[in-house]
Coordinates of C-alpha atoms in Angstrom, one line a residue:
X1 CA -10.3 -45.5 -4.8
X2 CA -9.6 -46.1 -8.5
X3 CA -7.0 -44.0 -10.1
X4 CA -8.5 -42.0 -12.9
X5 CA -7.3 -42.7 -16.5
X6 CA -4.7 -40.1 -17.7
X7 CA -7.2 -38.6 -20.1
X8 CA -9.4 -37.7 -17.1
X9 CA -6.5 -36.4 -14.9
X10 CA -7.2 -32.7 -15.4
X11 CA -10.9 -33.1 -14.7
X12 CA -10.1 -35.1 -11.6
X13 CA -7.8 -32.4 -10.3
X14 CA -10.5 -29.8 -10.9
X15 CA -13.1 -31.9 -9.1
X16 CA -10.8 -32.4 -6.1
X17 CA -10.2 -28.6 -5.9
X18 CA -13.9 -28.0 -5.8
X19 CA -14.4 -30.6 -3.1
X20 CA -11.6 -29.0 -1.0
X21 CA -13.5 -25.7 -1.1
X22 CA -16.6 -27.3 0.4
X23 CA -15.9 -26.6 4.0
X24 CA -15.3 -22.9 3.2
X25 CA -18.5 -22.8 1.0
X26 CA -20.4 -24.1 4.0
X27 CA -18.6 -21.7 6.4
X28 CA -19.2 -18.6 4.4
X29 CA -22.5 -19.4 2.7
X30 CA -25.0 -16.7 3.6
X31 CA -22.3 -14.5 5.2
X32 CA -21.0 -11.1 4.2
X33 CA -17.4 -10.5 3.2
X34 CA -16.2 -7.0 2.7
X35 CA -13.4 -6.7 0.1
X36 CA -11.3 -3.6 -0.3
X37 CA -10.0 -3.3 -3.9
X38 CA -6.6 -1.6 -4.1
X39 CA -3.1 -1.6 -5.4
X40 CA -2.2 -3.1 -8.8
X41 CA -5.4 -5.0 -8.9
X42 CA -7.1 -1.6 -9.7
X43 CA -5.0 -0.7 -12.6
X44 CA -4.4 -4.1 -14.4
X45 CA -7.2 -5.2 -16.8
X46 CA -6.3 -8.9 -16.2
X47 CA -6.4 -8.5 -12.5
X48 CA -9.6 -6.5 -12.6
X49 CA -11.2 -9.2 -14.7
X50 CA -10.1 -11.9 -12.3
X51 CA -11.3 -9.8 -9.3
X52 CA -14.7 -9.3 -10.9
X53 CA -14.9 -13.1 -11.6
X54 CA -14.1 -13.8 -7.9
X55 CA -16.9 -11.5 -6.8
X56 CA -19.4 -13.1 -9.2
X57 CA -18.3 -16.6 -8.0
X58 CA -18.8 -15.7 -4.4
X59 CA -22.2 -14.3 -5.0
X60 CA -23.2 -17.3 -7.1
X61 CA -22.2 -19.8 -4.4
X62 CA -24.1 -17.9 -1.7
X63 CA -21.4 -15.6 -0.2
X64 CA -22.4 -11.9 -0.1
X65 CA -19.4 -9.8 -1.2
X66 CA -19.3 -6.0 -0.7
X67 CA -16.6 -4.1 -2.5
X68 CA -15.0 -0.9 -1.2
X69 CA -12.3 1.0 -3.2
X70 CA -10.3 4.2 -3.3
X71 CA -8.3 5.3 -6.3
X72 CA -5.0 6.9 -5.5
X73 CA -3.2 6.5 -8.9
X74 CA -6.2 7.4 -10.9
X75 CA -6.9 10.5 -8.8
X76 CA -3.3 11.6 -9.0
X77 CA -3.5 11.3 -12.8
X78 CA -6.8 13.2 -13.1
X79 CA -5.5 16.0 -10.8
X80 CA -2.3 16.3 -12.8
X81 CA -4.3 16.5 -16.1
X82 CA -6.1 19.5 -14.6
X83 CA -3.0 21.2 -13.3
X84 CA -3.5 20.4 -9.6
X85 CA -0.5 19.2 -7.8
X86 CA -0.8 16.1 -5.5
X87 CA 0.7 16.5 -2.0
X88 CA 0.9 13.8 0.6
X89 CA 1.5 14.3 4.3
X90 CA 1.9 11.5 6.7
X91 CA 0.8 9.0 4.1
X92 CA -2.5 10.8 3.3
X93 CA -3.4 12.9 0.3
X94 CA -4.0 16.6 1.0
X95 CA -7.3 17.3 -0.7
X96 CA -8.4 20.8 -1.5
X97 CA -11.9 22.1 -2.2
X98 CA -11.0 22.3 -5.9
X99 CA -9.9 18.7 -5.9
X100 CA -13.1 17.1 -4.3
X101 CA -15.3 17.1 -7.4
X102 CA -12.5 15.5 -9.3
X103 CA -12.0 12.9 -6.6
X104 CA -15.7 12.2 -6.7
X105 CA -15.9 11.8 -10.4
X106 CA -12.9 9.5 -10.6
X107 CA -14.1 7.2 -7.8
X108 CA -17.7 6.9 -9.0
X109 CA -17.8 7.6 -12.7
X110 CA -14.6 5.9 -13.6
X111 CA -13.5 3.2 -11.1
X112 CA -16.9 2.1 -9.7
X113 CA -18.5 2.2 -13.1
X114 CA -15.7 0.0 -14.5
X115 CA -16.0 -2.6 -11.7
X116 CA -19.8 -2.7 -12.1
X117 CA -19.5 -3.1 -15.8
X118 CA -17.1 -6.0 -15.4
X119 CA -19.3 -7.8 -12.9
X120 CA -22.5 -7.3 -15.0
X121 CA -20.8 -9.0 -18.0
X122 CA -21.6 -12.2 -16.1
X123 CA -25.3 -11.3 -15.8
X124 CA -25.0 -10.5 -12.0
X125 CA -26.3 -7.2 -10.9
X126 CA -23.9 -4.6 -9.2
X127 CA -24.5 -1.0 -8.1
X128 CA -22.1 1.9 -7.5
X129 CA -22.5 3.8 -4.2
X130 CA -20.6 6.4 -2.2
X131 CA -21.1 7.7 1.3
X132 CA -23.7 10.2 0.2
X133 CA -26.2 7.5 -1.0
X134 CA -29.0 7.1 1.5
X135 CA -26.8 8.3 4.4
X136 CA -24.4 5.4 4.0
X137 CA -21.5 7.2 5.7
X138 CA -20.8 10.3 7.8
X139 CA -17.2 11.4 8.2
X140 CA -15.3 13.7 10.4
X141 CA -12.2 15.7 9.3
X142 CA -8.8 14.4 10.3
X143 CA -5.2 15.6 10.1
X144 CA -1.9 13.8 10.1
X145 CA 1.0 13.8 12.5
X146 CA 4.3 14.8 10.7
X147 CA 7.5 15.1 12.7
X148 CA 5.4 15.3 15.9
X149 CA 3.1 18.0 14.7
X150 CA -0.5 17.7 13.4
X151 CA -0.9 19.1 9.9
X152 CA -4.1 20.0 8.0
X153 CA -5.1 17.7 5.2
X154 CA -8.0 19.7 3.9
X155 CA -11.1 17.7 2.8
X156 CA -9.8 14.4 4.3
X157 CA -11.7 12.5 6.9
X158 CA -12.5 9.2 8.5
X159 CA -15.9 7.4 8.7
X160 CA -17.5 8.1 12.0
X161 CA -21.0 6.7 11.3
X162 CA -22.4 4.0 9.0
X163 CA -26.0 3.4 8.0
X164 CA -25.7 0.1 6.1
X165 CA -29.4 0.0 5.1
X166 CA -28.8 0.6 1.4
X167 CA -26.0 -2.0 1.3
X168 CA -28.2 -4.6 3.0
X169 CA -31.1 -3.9 0.6
X170 CA -28.7 -4.5 -2.4
X171 CA -27.5 -7.8 -0.9
X172 CA -31.1 -8.9 -0.3
X173 CA -31.7 -8.2 -4.0
X174 CA -28.7 -10.5 -5.0
X175 CA -26.7 -7.4 -6.1
X176 CA -23.0 -6.6 -5.4
X177 CA -22.5 -3.2 -3.9
X178 CA -19.4 -1.3 -5.1
X179 CA -18.7 1.5 -2.6
X180 CA -16.2 4.4 -3.2
X181 CA -14.6 6.1 -0.3
X182 CA -16.1 9.6 -0.4
X183 CA -18.4 10.7 2.4
X184 CA -20.3 13.8 3.6
X185 CA -18.9 15.7 6.5
X186 CA -20.9 15.2 9.6
X187 CA -22.9 18.4 10.2
X188 CA -21.7 19.8 6.8
X189 CA -23.6 21.1 3.8
X190 CA -24.5 17.5 2.6
X191 CA -23.5 18.0 -1.0
X192 CA -20.7 15.9 -2.6
X193 CA -18.8 19.1 -3.7
X194 CA -18.0 19.5 0.0
X195 CA -17.4 15.9 0.8
X196 CA -14.4 14.3 2.5
X197 CA -11.9 12.0 0.9
X198 CA -11.8 8.9 3.2
X199 CA -9.0 6.2 3.3
X200 CA -10.6 3.2 1.7
X201 CA -9.1 0.8 4.2
X202 CA -10.8 2.6 7.1
X203 CA -14.0 2.9 5.2
X204 CA -14.1 -0.8 4.4
X205 CA -13.3 -1.6 8.1
X206 CA -16.2 0.6 9.4
X207 CA -18.6 -0.9 6.9
X208 CA -17.5 -4.4 7.7
X209 CA -18.3 -3.8 11.4
X210 CA -21.7 -2.2 10.6
X211 CA -22.7 -5.1 8.4
X212 CA -21.6 -7.7 11.0
X213 CA -19.3 -9.1 8.2
X214 CA -17.6 -12.5 8.8
X215 CA -14.4 -11.4 7.1
X216 CA -12.7 -8.2 5.9
X217 CA -10.1 -8.6 3.1
X218 CA -7.8 -5.8 2.0
X219 CA -6.0 -6.2 -1.3
X220 CA -2.6 -4.7 -1.4
X221 CA 0.7 -4.9 -3.3
X222 CA 2.6 -6.9 -0.7
X223 CA 2.2 -10.6 0.3
X224 CA 1.2 -9.6 3.9
X225 CA 2.7 -8.3 7.1
X226 CA 6.4 -9.1 7.6
X227 CA 7.8 -10.1 11.0
X228 CA 11.2 -8.9 10.0
X229 CA 11.1 -6.5 7.0
X230 CA 12.9 -6.4 4.6
X231 CA 13.2 -10.3 5.0
X232 CA 10.6 -11.2 2.4
X233 CA 10.4 -14.7 3.8
X234 CA 9.0 -13.5 7.1
X235 CA 5.4 -13.0 6.2
X236 CA 3.1 -13.6 9.2
X237 CA 0.3 -16.0 8.4
X238 CA -1.9 -15.3 11.5
X239 CA -1.5 -12.7 14.2
X240 CA -3.7 -11.8 17.2
X241 CA -5.0 -8.3 17.9
X242 CA -2.7 -7.9 20.9
X243 CA 0.4 -8.9 19.0
X244 CA -0.5 -6.5 16.1
X245 CA -1.2 -3.6 18.5
X246 CA 2.4 -4.0 19.8
X247 CA 3.8 -4.0 16.1
X248 CA 1.8 -1.0 14.7
X249 CA 4.1 1.8 16.0
X250 CA 7.1 0.2 14.3
X251 CA 5.4 -0.4 10.9
X252 CA 6.2 1.5 7.6
X253 CA 3.8 4.4 7.2
X254 CA 2.0 2.8 4.2
X255 CA 1.1 -0.3 6.3
X256 CA -0.2 1.5 9.3
X257 CA -3.6 2.4 7.8
X258 CA -4.1 -1.2 6.5
X259 CA -3.2 -2.9 9.7
X260 CA -5.1 -0.3 11.8
X261 CA -8.2 -1.1 9.6
X262 CA -7.8 -4.8 10.3
X263 CA -7.4 -4.1 14.1
X264 CA -10.5 -1.9 14.2
X265 CA -12.6 -4.5 12.2
X266 CA -11.7 -7.4 14.6
X267 CA -12.2 -5.2 17.7
X268 CA -15.6 -4.3 16.2
X269 CA -16.8 -7.9 16.0
X270 CA -15.6 -9.0 12.5
X271 CA -14.3 -12.5 13.0
X272 CA -11.2 -12.2 10.8
X273 CA -9.4 -9.5 8.8
X274 CA -6.8 -10.2 6.3
X275 CA -4.3 -8.3 4.0
X276 CA -3.4 -10.2 0.9
X277 CA -1.4 -9.7 -2.3
X278 CA -3.8 -8.4 -5.0
X279 CA -1.1 -8.9 -7.7
X280 CA -2.1 -12.6 -7.7
X281 CA -5.0 -13.5 -10.0
X282 CA -8.0 -14.7 -8.1
X283 CA -6.4 -13.8 -4.8
X284 CA -9.7 -13.4 -3.0
X285 CA -10.8 -17.0 -3.8
X286 CA -7.3 -18.2 -2.7
X287 CA -7.7 -16.4 0.6
X288 CA -11.2 -17.6 1.3
X289 CA -11.2 -21.2 0.0
X290 CA -7.8 -22.5 1.0
X291 CA -6.8 -23.9 4.4
X292 CA -4.0 -21.4 5.1
X293 CA -5.0 -18.4 3.0
X294 CA -2.4 -16.4 1.1
X295 CA -1.7 -13.3 3.3
X296 CA -1.7 -12.2 6.9
X297 CA -4.9 -12.8 8.9
X298 CA -5.8 -10.9 12.1
X299 CA -7.8 -12.7 14.7
X300 CA -9.1 -11.8 18.1

């Protein structure tokens, strides 16, 4: 092979990078990938722009991304502005009846709308959804265990049923669904003033299973799961379900919902689930289109 002239070096490197992504383009083309947007990637303009570009790239090359998000920092800020104190028990936000309309508006009218707008700058269609849209989610209330006792979290739940029809329809229309984690309570009134605030990791996992997704990716503020925290060089690249099950009881409280979501996804038939560092620009592309990925991948 002829070595390219120096003036063509950068172009040659770019071409080589594209060719190296070919096996993964072939692997994931036509497949659904559910991506949970979270952490600093939700509050940094530069990271949000990079994330939107990643989603558009995936859609353009034939992968079908579905975005799920929560909005912890933004919800806390909005509640504080209205004089409502934020309380957390067992790693979950205690959500009052008074807080639910605020949670709904922040998730859909601020965060989802912003993500949709960034995607549509590229001329690609996107649509904001929550669990109330066409029966997407049903949720049941949950509490939290604190010091060995269950505590009431108010309007907090977990997804118990998924009807993915509206998401599939959007994917068929070449659109990117942007799903916020608010859901109606099963058997409840059915209006979003009485909805349940759902952990976005769990909602993304449940949706990935219902869609038969090939991969679930959770963006976080850590490089992955550590084998020996706080040794930051001990990030685990790949872990099996059985090995992760043994680790979960010993994890920090903030990691438990994320790794549980990965477990539930893979148990439910999703081929792979990964937690990656969303503080890296274009982290989703790095995870999907590189041989080793950039975080911790859970496999059966």
